[in-house]
Amino acid sequence: MLTRLLTSTTAFTMIAGMAAADYSLTILHTNDFHARFEPISKYDSGCSAEDNEAGECFGGSARLVTAVNEARARSNNSILVDGGDQFQGTLFYTYYKGKLAAEFMNLMGYDAMTVGNHEFDDGPEVLRGFVDALDFPILMSNADISGEPLLADAIQKSTVIEQGGEKIGLIGLTPQNTDELASPGPNVIFTDPSDAVQAEVDKLEAEGVNKIIVLSHSGYNVDQQVAENTTGVDVIVGGHTNTLLGDHEDAVGPYPTMVGDTAIVQAYAYGKFLGELNVTFDDEGVITEASGAPIIIDGSVVEDQAAKDRVAEAAVPLDEIRNEVVAETAGPLTGDRTVCRAEECDMGNLIADAMLARVKDQGIDVALMNSGGIRADIDAGEVTMGEVLTVLPFQNTLSTFQVSGETLKEALENAASQHEEGAGRFLQVSGMTYAVDLSQEPGSRISDVMIGGEALDPAKTYGVASNNFVRNGGDGFAMFRDAENAYDFGPDVADVVAEYLAEQGSYEPYTDGRITVK
């Protein structure tokens, strides 16, 4: 376009001189892949081979390989980075842990990634194995890992890569509350994100690096806060909140979202989009232009055959488990995070009802399910074990325990405390009803709690069923750690739900007003 505007040799010389000082870079990015090596449906769950052949599926590693190659071909200077949470979400992770993720990331030639909270789901040992299998650095600036021998020499706070003749600084960021979200163990201490990022920026700038990208698995809101609270950060490639930006109807903000001179991007989740951000830096390392979009990886993207064959090979040990039809549902079940983390959802009712039904004869009054543990929808018709495991992939076990009504109320307050952020601590319930008033401050939002048709009695002891993650303090439920008569070794919640569904015949999804949000 510029060449059409040039009218003289002098103009050309001026433009060329200006361009020589600029540096353009394409940043290709993914986040929250969650072991979706195979194509997914519009519900973000499994997609049949027939639907895939018909072009009705999205994502999958074979399409992602093609999309990355095509995007690289559009640019003469690009990098590929990831915003964390490669781990967890399908049987591929349950079976292979991080090995398959490392294989495909190496194949696609990633330059770096940050540690997501789910990279800690199986503790430092599995994370270390993943790190050792990668051909590129994995980063985390806001954690003290010096006391964890498995990680102390394995994960860097930041790194510098050379691309197109320039040095680029990359900094990693992980959720500050990862100790509540996963299982990092007692030796990993998480710290404030803005302070950690600024410390690494200062170090990189002292080394003469003036183009700095943060790979952040901390969420869209935190990314904006980090941009506001720091200097020297040019781009933040985000994750954690599965945020879609850009011109799509479900987008929550522009792509990129600019906060001062910092460009913030994120590309939803599950390999459904490939982020493509084109930035131009001046000689001082300041962004002068930033544009792009998340590219949808739909059926029009041709699957790379070698990658498709490798995924099929890796799936062989899993097929017998996941193809077993365990139940039938008369309508679609909604596990979408934007619904279940905000209000009563029919998937939450199913899971909580199944948990309560399993242990009601043991003196259990209520069941609580953290919405962050609900990971996908299920469409109408036959339900396979693979679909159930995609909804409930964490291998959490059914826990039972006893707490006072006062403690139960405290737990409900915690559940509603981060409602605006779409936090996974929001509780789906069975055996009880409650109301949330978002006009009140966190800590005073819960009212009208009814259990068994009677108002909650703060002094009474109630039997509770949940999962072992919540019972042991995950998602901020520290009040349950000292519960009485705690037993955390029940069956896998996914098995509980599958068996309950099987008993129902053709299950009718429903909501009944057990949670009121106002």
Short mmCIF file of C-alpha atoms in Angstrom, two decimals:
data_model
loop_
_atom_site.label_atom_id
_atom_site.label_comp_id
_atom_site.label_asym_id
_atom_site.label_seq_id
_atom_site.Cartn_x
_atom_site.Cartn_y
_atom_site.Cartn_z
CA MET A 1 0.00 0.00 0.00
CA LEU A 2 2.82 2.39 0.87
CA THR A 3 4.45 1.98 -2.54
CA ARG A 4 1.28 3.26 -4.22
CA LEU A 5 1.56 6.47 -2.21
CA LEU A 6 5.18 7.21 -3.03
CA THR A 7 5.53 10.08 -5.49
CA SER A 8 9.24 10.72 -5.53
CA THR A 9 12.65 9.26 -4.87
CA THR A 10 12.95 11.62 -1.90
CA ALA A 11 9.76 10.24 -0.34
CA PHE A 12 11.02 6.70 -0.81
CA THR A 13 14.32 7.55 0.88
CA MET A 14 12.49 9.09 3.85
CA ILE A 15 10.20 6.09 4.27
CA ALA A 16 13.07 3.64 3.96
CA GLY A 17 15.05 5.55 6.55
CA MET A 18 12.14 5.45 8.97
CA ALA A 19 11.50 1.76 8.38
CA ALA A 20 15.10 0.90 9.11
CA ALA A 21 14.59 1.91 12.73
CA ASP A 22 11.38 -0.07 13.11
CA TYR A 23 11.08 -3.73 14.03
CA SER A 24 8.00 -5.76 13.17
CA LEU A 25 7.12 -9.03 14.85
CA THR A 26 4.23 -11.46 14.62
CA ILE A 27 3.38 -13.05 17.97
CA LEU A 28 1.47 -16.30 17.50
CA HIS A 29 -0.06 -17.51 20.73
CA THR A 30 -2.22 -20.15 22.38
CA ASN A 31 -3.47 -20.64 25.93
CA ASP A 32 -5.51 -23.07 28.02
CA PHE A 33 -5.17 -25.93 25.54
CA HIS A 34 -6.15 -28.47 28.20
CA ALA A 35 -5.12 -31.61 26.32
CA ARG A 36 -7.56 -31.06 23.44
CA PHE A 37 -5.37 -32.97 20.97
CA GLU A 38 -8.44 -34.18 19.11
CA PRO A 39 -10.99 -31.86 17.47
CA ILE A 40 -13.74 -30.46 19.69
CA SER A 41 -17.42 -29.74 19.15
CA LYS A 42 -19.08 -26.35 19.47
CA TYR A 43 -19.61 -27.35 23.10
CA ASP A 44 -15.82 -27.69 23.61
CA SER A 45 -16.20 -31.42 24.24
CA GLY A 46 -15.50 -34.40 22.03
CA CYS A 47 -16.44 -34.32 18.35
CA SER A 48 -17.22 -37.46 16.37
CA ALA A 49 -15.18 -38.56 13.37
CA GLU A 50 -18.28 -38.15 11.19
CA ASP A 51 -18.82 -34.56 12.31
CA ASN A 52 -15.12 -33.85 11.86
CA GLU A 53 -15.20 -35.14 8.29
CA ALA A 54 -18.26 -32.94 7.71
CA GLY A 55 -16.27 -29.89 8.80
CA GLU A 56 -18.32 -29.28 11.93
CA CYS A 57 -15.47 -29.57 14.46
CA PHE A 58 -12.88 -27.11 15.74
CA GLY A 59 -9.28 -27.24 16.84
CA GLY A 60 -7.26 -30.35 17.48
CA SER A 61 -3.49 -30.58 17.18
CA ALA A 62 -3.57 -31.53 13.49
CA ARG A 63 -5.42 -28.32 12.56
CA LEU A 64 -3.28 -26.27 14.91
CA VAL A 65 -0.11 -27.48 13.17
CA THR A 66 -1.53 -26.28 9.85
CA ALA A 67 -2.71 -22.95 11.28
CA VAL A 68 0.70 -22.24 12.81
CA ASN A 69 2.50 -23.07 9.56
CA GLU A 70 0.15 -20.86 7.56
CA ALA A 71 0.52 -17.98 10.01
CA ARG A 72 4.30 -18.25 9.90
CA ALA A 73 4.13 -18.09 6.11
CA ARG A 74 2.25 -14.79 6.36
CA SER A 75 5.08 -13.24 8.35
CA ASN A 76 8.80 -12.97 7.77
CA ASN A 77 9.45 -12.63 11.50
CA SER A 78 7.40 -14.53 14.08
CA ILE A 79 7.48 -16.30 17.43
CA LEU A 80 5.09 -18.87 18.94
CA VAL A 81 4.31 -18.74 22.67
CA ASP A 82 1.80 -20.23 25.09
CA GLY A 83 -0.06 -18.72 28.04
CA GLY A 84 -0.18 -21.87 30.18
CA ASP A 85 -2.52 -24.74 31.10
CA GLN A 86 -1.47 -27.32 28.57
CA PHE A 87 -2.25 -29.88 31.30
CA GLN A 88 -5.58 -31.46 32.28
CA GLY A 89 -8.89 -31.78 30.52
CA THR A 90 -9.12 -35.09 28.66
CA LEU A 91 -8.08 -38.71 28.97
CA PHE A 92 -4.94 -37.83 27.00
CA TYR A 93 -3.65 -35.99 30.05
CA THR A 94 -4.88 -38.66 32.48
CA TYR A 95 -2.94 -41.29 30.51
CA TYR A 96 0.13 -39.43 29.24
CA LYS A 97 0.42 -36.59 31.77
CA GLY A 98 2.63 -33.94 30.11
CA LYS A 99 4.45 -36.17 27.63
CA LEU A 100 2.10 -35.73 24.67
CA ALA A 101 1.81 -31.99 25.23
CA ALA A 102 5.59 -31.66 25.18
CA GLU A 103 5.81 -33.74 22.00
CA PHE A 104 3.37 -31.57 20.07
CA MET A 105 4.71 -28.27 21.40
CA ASN A 106 8.20 -29.29 20.33
CA LEU A 107 6.84 -30.33 16.93
CA MET A 108 5.22 -26.92 16.43
CA GLY A 109 8.37 -25.10 17.54
CA TYR A 110 7.17 -23.05 20.48
CA ASP A 111 9.64 -20.46 21.71
CA ALA A 112 8.42 -20.31 25.33
CA MET A 113 5.45 -20.81 27.62
CA THR A 114 4.44 -19.84 31.13
CA VAL A 115 3.43 -22.17 33.93
CA GLY A 116 -0.35 -22.39 34.33
CA ASN A 117 -1.97 -23.43 37.59
CA HIS A 118 -3.00 -26.78 36.07
CA GLU A 119 0.64 -27.56 35.37
CA PHE A 120 0.76 -28.14 39.15
CA ASP A 121 -2.24 -30.50 39.28
CA ASP A 122 -0.05 -33.53 39.85
CA GLY A 123 2.59 -31.75 41.88
CA PRO A 124 6.16 -30.67 41.14
CA GLU A 125 7.27 -34.13 40.00
CA VAL A 126 5.01 -34.30 36.92
CA LEU A 127 5.76 -30.66 36.11
CA ARG A 128 9.48 -31.38 36.24
CA GLY A 129 9.07 -34.26 33.80
CA PHE A 130 7.24 -31.92 31.44
CA VAL A 131 9.95 -29.26 31.73
CA ASP A 132 12.65 -31.81 30.98
CA ALA A 133 10.80 -32.94 27.83
CA LEU A 134 10.51 -29.44 26.36
CA ASP A 135 12.90 -28.00 23.78
CA PHE A 136 12.18 -24.44 24.97
CA PRO A 137 12.04 -22.55 28.29
CA ILE A 138 9.05 -22.56 30.63
CA LEU A 139 8.80 -19.40 32.72
CA MET A 140 7.38 -18.25 36.08
CA SER A 141 8.49 -14.98 37.65
CA ASN A 142 6.16 -14.69 40.62
CA ALA A 143 7.12 -17.76 42.62
CA ASP A 144 9.95 -18.64 44.95
CA ILE A 145 10.91 -22.19 43.97
CA SER A 146 14.28 -22.21 45.70
CA GLY A 147 12.90 -24.56 48.37
CA GLU A 148 11.54 -27.09 45.89
CA PRO A 149 14.44 -29.22 44.64
CA LEU A 150 12.44 -30.66 41.73
CA LEU A 151 11.92 -27.21 40.22
CA ALA A 152 14.65 -24.92 41.55
CA ASP A 153 16.98 -25.43 38.59
CA ALA A 154 14.28 -26.09 35.98
CA ILE A 155 12.09 -23.00 35.66
CA GLN A 156 13.35 -19.50 34.86
CA LYS A 157 11.68 -16.23 35.79
CA SER A 158 12.49 -14.77 32.37
CA THR A 159 14.57 -15.43 29.30
CA VAL A 160 15.93 -13.60 26.27
CA ILE A 161 15.55 -14.93 22.75
CA GLU A 162 16.95 -13.51 19.52
CA GLN A 163 14.54 -13.15 16.65
CA GLY A 164 15.04 -11.26 13.41
CA GLY A 165 18.24 -9.68 14.66
CA GLU A 166 16.69 -8.29 17.87
CA LYS A 167 16.61 -9.43 21.48
CA ILE A 168 13.19 -10.08 22.99
CA GLY A 169 12.67 -10.50 26.71
CA LEU A 170 10.04 -13.01 27.84
CA ILE A 171 8.66 -13.13 31.39
CA GLY A 172 6.37 -15.79 32.87
CA LEU A 173 3.45 -15.20 35.25
CA THR A 174 1.33 -17.74 37.16
CA PRO A 175 -1.83 -17.18 39.30
CA GLN A 176 -0.89 -15.89 42.72
CA ASN A 177 -3.46 -18.24 44.27
CA THR A 178 -2.14 -21.37 42.55
CA ASP A 179 -1.71 -22.94 45.99
CA GLU A 180 -5.52 -22.82 46.22
CA LEU A 181 -6.14 -23.92 42.63
CA ALA A 182 -3.76 -26.85 42.27
CA SER A 183 -1.16 -28.92 44.14
CA PRO A 184 2.20 -27.11 44.03
CA GLY A 185 3.13 -28.45 47.46
CA PRO A 186 4.42 -26.48 50.46
CA ASN A 187 7.77 -25.50 48.93
CA VAL A 188 6.53 -23.17 46.16
CA ILE A 189 5.67 -19.67 47.37
CA PHE A 190 3.66 -17.46 45.00
CA THR A 191 4.07 -13.68 45.04
CA ASP A 192 2.51 -10.48 43.73
CA PRO A 193 2.39 -10.44 39.91
CA SER A 194 3.11 -6.74 39.32
CA ASP A 195 6.11 -6.68 41.65
CA ALA A 196 7.53 -9.84 40.08
CA VAL A 197 7.10 -8.58 36.52
CA GLN A 198 8.65 -5.19 37.29
CA ALA A 199 11.69 -6.83 38.85
CA GLU A 200 12.27 -8.89 35.70
CA VAL A 201 11.64 -5.90 33.42
CA ASP A 202 14.25 -3.90 35.32
CA LYS A 203 16.75 -6.75 35.00
CA LEU A 204 16.11 -7.17 31.28
CA GLU A 205 16.34 -3.46 30.57
CA ALA A 206 19.64 -3.33 32.47
CA GLU A 207 20.87 -5.94 29.98
CA GLY A 208 19.84 -3.70 27.08
CA VAL A 209 16.61 -5.51 26.18
CA ASN A 210 13.83 -3.05 25.30
CA LYS A 211 11.21 -5.35 23.74
CA ILE A 212 9.47 -7.23 26.55
CA ILE A 213 6.61 -9.72 26.41
CA VAL A 214 4.90 -11.17 29.49
CA LEU A 215 3.39 -14.63 29.15
CA SER A 216 0.69 -14.45 31.78
CA HIS A 217 -1.55 -17.19 33.08
CA SER A 218 -3.27 -14.82 35.48
CA GLY A 219 -6.46 -13.70 33.77
CA TYR A 220 -7.66 -10.75 31.71
CA ASN A 221 -8.34 -8.47 34.70
CA VAL A 222 -4.99 -9.18 36.36
CA ASP A 223 -3.22 -8.60 33.04
CA GLN A 224 -4.76 -5.14 32.84
CA GLN A 225 -3.70 -4.43 36.42
CA VAL A 226 -0.14 -5.56 35.67
CA ALA A 227 -0.06 -3.26 32.63
CA GLU A 228 -1.21 -0.36 34.79
CA ASN A 229 1.16 -1.10 37.67
CA THR A 230 4.37 -1.65 35.69
CA THR A 231 6.56 0.15 33.20
CA GLY A 232 8.44 -1.34 30.27
CA VAL A 233 6.00 -4.15 29.38
CA ASP A 234 5.15 -4.06 25.68
CA VAL A 235 2.88 -7.09 25.24
CA ILE A 236 1.00 -9.38 27.63
CA VAL A 237 -0.02 -12.74 26.16
CA GLY A 238 -2.70 -13.96 28.53
CA GLY A 239 -4.49 -17.07 29.68
CA HIS A 240 -6.43 -18.55 32.62
CA THR A 241 -9.78 -16.82 32.04
CA ASN A 242 -10.34 -18.34 28.58
CA THR A 243 -11.00 -14.83 27.29
CA LEU A 244 -11.91 -14.20 23.68
CA LEU A 245 -10.97 -10.77 22.35
CA GLY A 246 -11.59 -9.11 19.00
CA ASP A 247 -14.56 -8.83 16.66
CA HIS A 248 -16.28 -12.12 17.51
CA GLU A 249 -19.76 -11.86 19.03
CA ASP A 250 -18.61 -13.54 22.25
CA ALA A 251 -15.56 -11.31 22.66
CA VAL A 252 -15.29 -9.32 25.89
CA GLY A 253 -12.88 -6.67 24.64
CA PRO A 254 -10.75 -5.49 21.73
CA TYR A 255 -7.80 -7.42 20.28
CA PRO A 256 -5.40 -6.19 21.39
CA THR A 257 -6.65 -4.46 24.52
CA MET A 258 -4.37 -1.45 25.00
CA VAL A 259 -3.52 -0.27 28.50
CA GLY A 260 -1.20 2.68 27.98
CA ASP A 261 1.51 1.41 25.64
CA THR A 262 0.92 -2.26 26.56
CA ALA A 263 -0.95 -4.58 24.18
CA ILE A 264 -2.90 -7.36 25.93
CA VAL A 265 -4.11 -10.44 24.04
CA GLN A 266 -5.70 -13.79 24.80
CA ALA A 267 -7.18 -16.46 22.50
CA TYR A 268 -10.02 -18.23 24.32
CA ALA A 269 -9.03 -21.88 24.97
CA TYR A 270 -8.88 -25.54 23.84
CA GLY A 271 -7.01 -24.80 20.61
CA LYS A 272 -10.15 -23.29 19.10
CA PHE A 273 -8.26 -20.14 18.10
CA LEU A 274 -4.68 -19.20 17.25
CA GLY A 275 -3.83 -15.68 18.31
CA GLU A 276 -1.97 -13.62 15.70
CA LEU A 277 -0.70 -10.25 16.94
CA ASN A 278 1.37 -8.07 14.61
CA VAL A 279 3.39 -5.42 16.43
CA THR A 280 5.83 -2.78 15.28
CA PHE A 281 8.43 -1.34 17.66
CA ASP A 282 10.38 1.86 17.22
CA ASP A 283 14.10 2.01 17.91
CA GLU A 284 13.41 2.65 21.62
CA GLY A 285 11.35 -0.52 21.89
CA VAL A 286 8.01 1.29 22.10
CA ILE A 287 5.05 -0.18 20.20
CA THR A 288 3.96 2.12 17.38
CA GLU A 289 1.41 -0.25 15.88
CA ALA A 290 -0.44 -3.34 17.13
CA SER A 291 -3.13 -5.24 15.24
CA GLY A 292 -4.37 -8.73 14.61
CA ALA A 293 -7.04 -11.20 15.60
CA PRO A 294 -7.65 -14.64 17.06
CA ILE A 295 -7.95 -16.96 14.05
CA ILE A 296 -10.71 -19.53 14.46
CA ILE A 297 -9.48 -23.06 13.85
CA ASP A 298 -12.65 -24.41 12.28
CA GLY A 299 -13.37 -27.12 9.73
CA SER A 300 -11.95 -25.02 6.91
CA VAL A 301 -8.43 -25.53 8.31
CA VAL A 302 -6.98 -28.68 6.77
CA GLU A 303 -5.61 -31.17 9.28
CA ASP A 304 -1.91 -31.98 9.03
CA GLN A 305 -1.89 -35.67 8.18
CA ALA A 306 1.22 -36.64 10.14
CA ALA A 307 -0.11 -34.91 13.27
CA LYS A 308 -3.54 -36.47 12.78
CA ASP A 309 -1.97 -39.92 12.52
CA ARG A 310 0.06 -39.36 15.69
CA VAL A 311 -3.00 -38.27 17.66
CA ALA A 312 -4.89 -41.33 16.43
CA GLU A 313 -2.00 -43.55 17.50
CA ALA A 314 -1.92 -41.94 20.94
CA ALA A 315 -5.69 -42.38 21.29
CA VAL A 316 -5.67 -46.16 20.88
CA PRO A 317 -5.17 -46.97 24.59
CA LEU A 318 -7.96 -44.56 25.51
CA ASP A 319 -10.69 -45.68 23.13
CA GLU A 320 -12.09 -48.57 25.12
CA ILE A 321 -12.67 -46.36 28.15
CA ARG A 322 -14.09 -43.29 26.51
CA ASN A 323 -16.26 -44.89 23.84
CA GLU A 324 -18.34 -46.80 26.38
CA VAL A 325 -21.89 -45.42 26.34
CA VAL A 326 -22.91 -44.99 29.96
CA ALA A 327 -26.17 -43.03 29.78
CA GLU A 328 -28.51 -40.92 27.72
CA THR A 329 -29.68 -37.35 28.15
CA ALA A 330 -32.87 -35.90 26.70
CA GLY A 331 -31.31 -32.48 26.20
CA PRO A 332 -27.93 -30.74 26.24
CA LEU A 333 -26.21 -30.23 29.57
CA THR A 334 -24.58 -26.83 30.04
CA GLY A 335 -21.17 -26.84 31.68
CA ASP A 336 -20.02 -23.58 30.10
CA ARG A 337 -17.88 -21.59 32.54
CA THR A 338 -19.67 -18.32 31.78
CA VAL A 339 -22.89 -19.90 33.07
CA CYS A 340 -21.79 -22.28 35.83
CA ARG A 341 -19.43 -19.77 37.43
CA ALA A 342 -22.18 -17.15 37.56
CA GLU A 343 -25.46 -18.89 38.38
CA GLU A 344 -27.22 -22.21 38.82
CA CYS A 345 -26.55 -24.47 35.83
CA ASP A 346 -28.07 -27.79 34.87
CA MET A 347 -24.69 -29.54 34.73
CA GLY A 348 -23.96 -28.31 38.25
CA ASN A 349 -27.30 -29.63 39.44
CA LEU A 350 -26.59 -33.02 37.88
CA ILE A 351 -23.18 -33.33 39.50
CA ALA A 352 -24.28 -32.10 42.93
CA ASP A 353 -27.42 -34.27 42.85
CA ALA A 354 -25.32 -37.31 41.92
CA MET A 355 -22.90 -36.65 44.77
CA LEU A 356 -25.68 -36.24 47.32
CA ALA A 357 -27.58 -39.30 46.10
CA ARG A 358 -24.43 -41.42 46.51
CA VAL A 359 -24.00 -40.61 50.24
CA LYS A 360 -27.37 -39.36 51.47
CA ASP A 361 -27.86 -42.51 53.54
CA GLN A 362 -24.64 -41.67 55.40
CA GLY A 363 -26.15 -38.67 57.15
CA ILE A 364 -25.10 -36.19 54.46
CA ASP A 365 -27.38 -33.18 54.08
CA VAL A 366 -25.90 -31.18 51.20
CA ALA A 367 -23.51 -31.49 48.28
CA LEU A 368 -21.22 -28.74 47.02
CA MET A 369 -19.48 -28.67 43.63
CA ASN A 370 -17.00 -25.94 42.71
CA SER A 371 -17.83 -24.69 39.23
CA GLY A 372 -14.15 -24.55 38.29
CA GLY A 373 -14.23 -28.35 38.28
CA ILE A 374 -16.89 -28.37 35.54
CA ARG A 375 -15.04 -28.23 32.24
CA ALA A 376 -17.38 -28.87 29.30
CA ASP A 377 -20.93 -29.28 27.99
CA ILE A 378 -22.58 -32.55 26.94
CA ASP A 379 -24.89 -32.59 23.94
CA ALA A 380 -28.19 -34.44 23.81
CA GLY A 381 -28.36 -38.16 23.14
CA GLU A 382 -25.97 -40.92 24.12
CA VAL A 383 -23.42 -40.00 26.79
CA THR A 384 -20.04 -41.71 26.70
CA MET A 385 -17.61 -42.10 29.57
CA GLY A 386 -15.23 -39.95 27.56
CA GLU A 387 -17.72 -37.08 27.64
CA VAL A 388 -18.20 -37.43 31.40
CA LEU A 389 -14.43 -37.42 31.89
CA THR A 390 -14.11 -34.31 29.73
CA VAL A 391 -16.59 -32.55 32.03
CA LEU A 392 -14.87 -33.90 35.17
CA PRO A 393 -11.24 -34.55 34.19
CA PHE A 394 -9.45 -33.97 37.49
CA GLN A 395 -9.80 -37.41 39.07
CA ASN A 396 -11.18 -35.74 42.19
CA THR A 397 -12.65 -38.15 44.70
CA LEU A 398 -15.92 -37.85 46.59
CA SER A 399 -15.34 -36.43 50.07
CA THR A 400 -17.69 -36.40 53.05
CA PHE A 401 -17.31 -34.36 56.23
CA GLN A 402 -19.16 -32.45 58.92
CA VAL A 403 -19.14 -28.70 59.61
CA SER A 404 -21.26 -26.21 61.49
CA GLY A 405 -23.89 -24.08 59.82
CA GLU A 406 -21.66 -21.11 60.51
CA THR A 407 -18.80 -22.72 58.57
CA LEU A 408 -21.16 -23.64 55.74
CA LYS A 409 -22.25 -20.01 55.50
CA GLU A 410 -18.60 -18.93 55.43
CA ALA A 411 -18.02 -21.35 52.55
CA LEU A 412 -20.93 -19.90 50.59
CA GLU A 413 -19.52 -16.41 51.14
CA ASN A 414 -16.18 -17.59 49.76
CA ALA A 415 -18.00 -19.09 46.78
CA ALA A 416 -19.56 -15.72 45.91
CA SER A 417 -16.56 -13.57 46.81
CA GLN A 418 -15.03 -13.47 43.33
CA HIS A 419 -18.22 -13.68 41.29
CA GLU A 420 -17.31 -10.67 39.15
CA GLU A 421 -14.08 -12.37 38.10
CA GLY A 422 -15.83 -15.56 37.01
CA ALA A 423 -13.87 -17.52 39.61
CA GLY A 424 -14.27 -21.27 39.76
CA ARG A 425 -15.05 -21.21 43.48
CA PHE A 426 -18.71 -20.43 42.78
CA LEU A 427 -20.68 -23.37 44.21
CA GLN A 428 -23.30 -25.52 42.56
CA VAL A 429 -25.34 -27.26 45.26
CA SER A 430 -27.82 -30.00 46.10
CA GLY A 431 -29.97 -30.38 49.19
CA MET A 432 -30.02 -26.66 49.81
CA THR A 433 -30.98 -23.28 48.37
CA TYR A 434 -29.32 -19.90 48.80
CA ALA A 435 -29.31 -16.35 47.47
CA VAL A 436 -26.41 -14.15 46.37
CA ASP A 437 -26.70 -10.35 46.48
CA LEU A 438 -23.92 -8.89 44.33
CA SER A 439 -24.72 -5.37 45.47
CA GLN A 440 -23.15 -6.28 48.82
CA GLU A 441 -19.46 -6.46 49.62
CA PRO A 442 -17.71 -9.85 49.44
CA GLY A 443 -18.19 -11.57 52.77
CA SER A 444 -21.78 -10.37 53.19
CA ARG A 445 -23.48 -11.53 50.01
CA ILE A 446 -25.25 -14.72 51.13
CA SER A 447 -28.80 -14.91 52.47
CA ASP A 448 -31.87 -17.14 52.58
CA VAL A 449 -29.93 -20.36 53.07
CA MET A 450 -32.33 -23.28 53.41
CA ILE A 451 -31.40 -26.92 54.06
CA GLY A 452 -34.02 -29.62 54.10
CA GLY A 453 -36.77 -27.03 54.06
CA GLU A 454 -35.44 -25.25 57.15
CA ALA A 455 -33.34 -22.13 57.59
CA LEU A 456 -29.62 -22.68 58.12
CA ASP A 457 -28.80 -23.01 61.82
CA PRO A 458 -25.31 -21.60 62.51
CA ALA A 459 -24.90 -23.85 65.56
CA LYS A 460 -26.07 -27.08 63.94
CA THR A 461 -23.70 -29.66 62.49
CA TYR A 462 -24.37 -30.59 58.86
CA GLY A 463 -23.10 -33.46 56.77
CA VAL A 464 -21.49 -32.27 53.53
CA ALA A 465 -20.36 -34.00 50.37
CA SER A 466 -17.91 -32.38 47.98
CA ASN A 467 -14.70 -33.36 46.22
CA ASN A 468 -11.29 -33.81 47.81
CA PHE A 469 -9.97 -30.64 46.16
CA VAL A 470 -12.56 -28.44 47.86
CA ARG A 471 -12.44 -30.35 51.16
CA ASN A 472 -8.69 -29.80 51.38
CA GLY A 473 -8.94 -26.04 50.88
CA GLY A 474 -8.87 -25.65 47.11
CA ASP A 475 -10.52 -22.56 45.58
CA GLY A 476 -10.25 -20.74 48.90
CA PHE A 477 -12.27 -23.24 50.97
CA ALA A 478 -9.71 -23.28 53.79
CA MET A 479 -12.59 -23.46 56.31
CA PHE A 480 -13.08 -27.14 55.36
CA ARG A 481 -9.53 -28.28 56.12
CA ASP A 482 -10.33 -28.90 59.79
CA ALA A 483 -13.76 -30.42 59.20
CA GLU A 484 -14.87 -33.28 61.44
CA ASN A 485 -15.08 -36.89 60.31
CA ALA A 486 -13.53 -36.05 56.94
CA TYR A 487 -13.16 -38.88 54.46
CA ASP A 488 -11.52 -37.96 51.15
CA PHE A 489 -11.18 -41.34 49.54
CA GLY A 490 -14.53 -41.98 47.93
CA PRO A 491 -14.96 -42.90 44.26
CA ASP A 492 -13.93 -40.61 41.41
CA VAL A 493 -16.65 -37.96 41.03
CA ALA A 494 -16.76 -38.74 37.30
CA ASP A 495 -17.70 -42.35 38.11
CA VAL A 496 -20.32 -41.14 40.59
CA VAL A 497 -21.93 -38.95 37.93
CA ALA A 498 -21.76 -41.64 35.22
CA GLU A 499 -23.44 -44.20 37.46
CA TYR A 500 -26.11 -41.73 38.58
CA LEU A 501 -26.85 -40.80 34.97
CA ALA A 502 -27.16 -44.48 34.04
CA GLU A 503 -29.78 -44.97 36.74
CA GLN A 504 -31.94 -42.11 35.45
CA GLY A 505 -32.90 -43.55 32.08
CA SER A 506 -33.11 -40.65 29.66
CA TYR A 507 -31.97 -37.81 31.91
CA GLU A 508 -33.84 -34.49 31.70
CA PRO A 509 -31.50 -31.54 32.38
CA TYR A 510 -33.08 -28.96 34.65
CA THR A 511 -32.69 -25.97 36.92
CA ASP A 512 -35.10 -25.34 39.78
CA GLY A 513 -34.14 -22.04 41.36
CA ARG A 514 -31.91 -23.46 44.08
CA ILE A 515 -29.49 -20.56 43.56
CA THR A 516 -30.72 -16.99 43.21
CA VAL A 517 -28.28 -14.32 42.03
CA LYS A 518 -29.40 -10.70 42.23
#
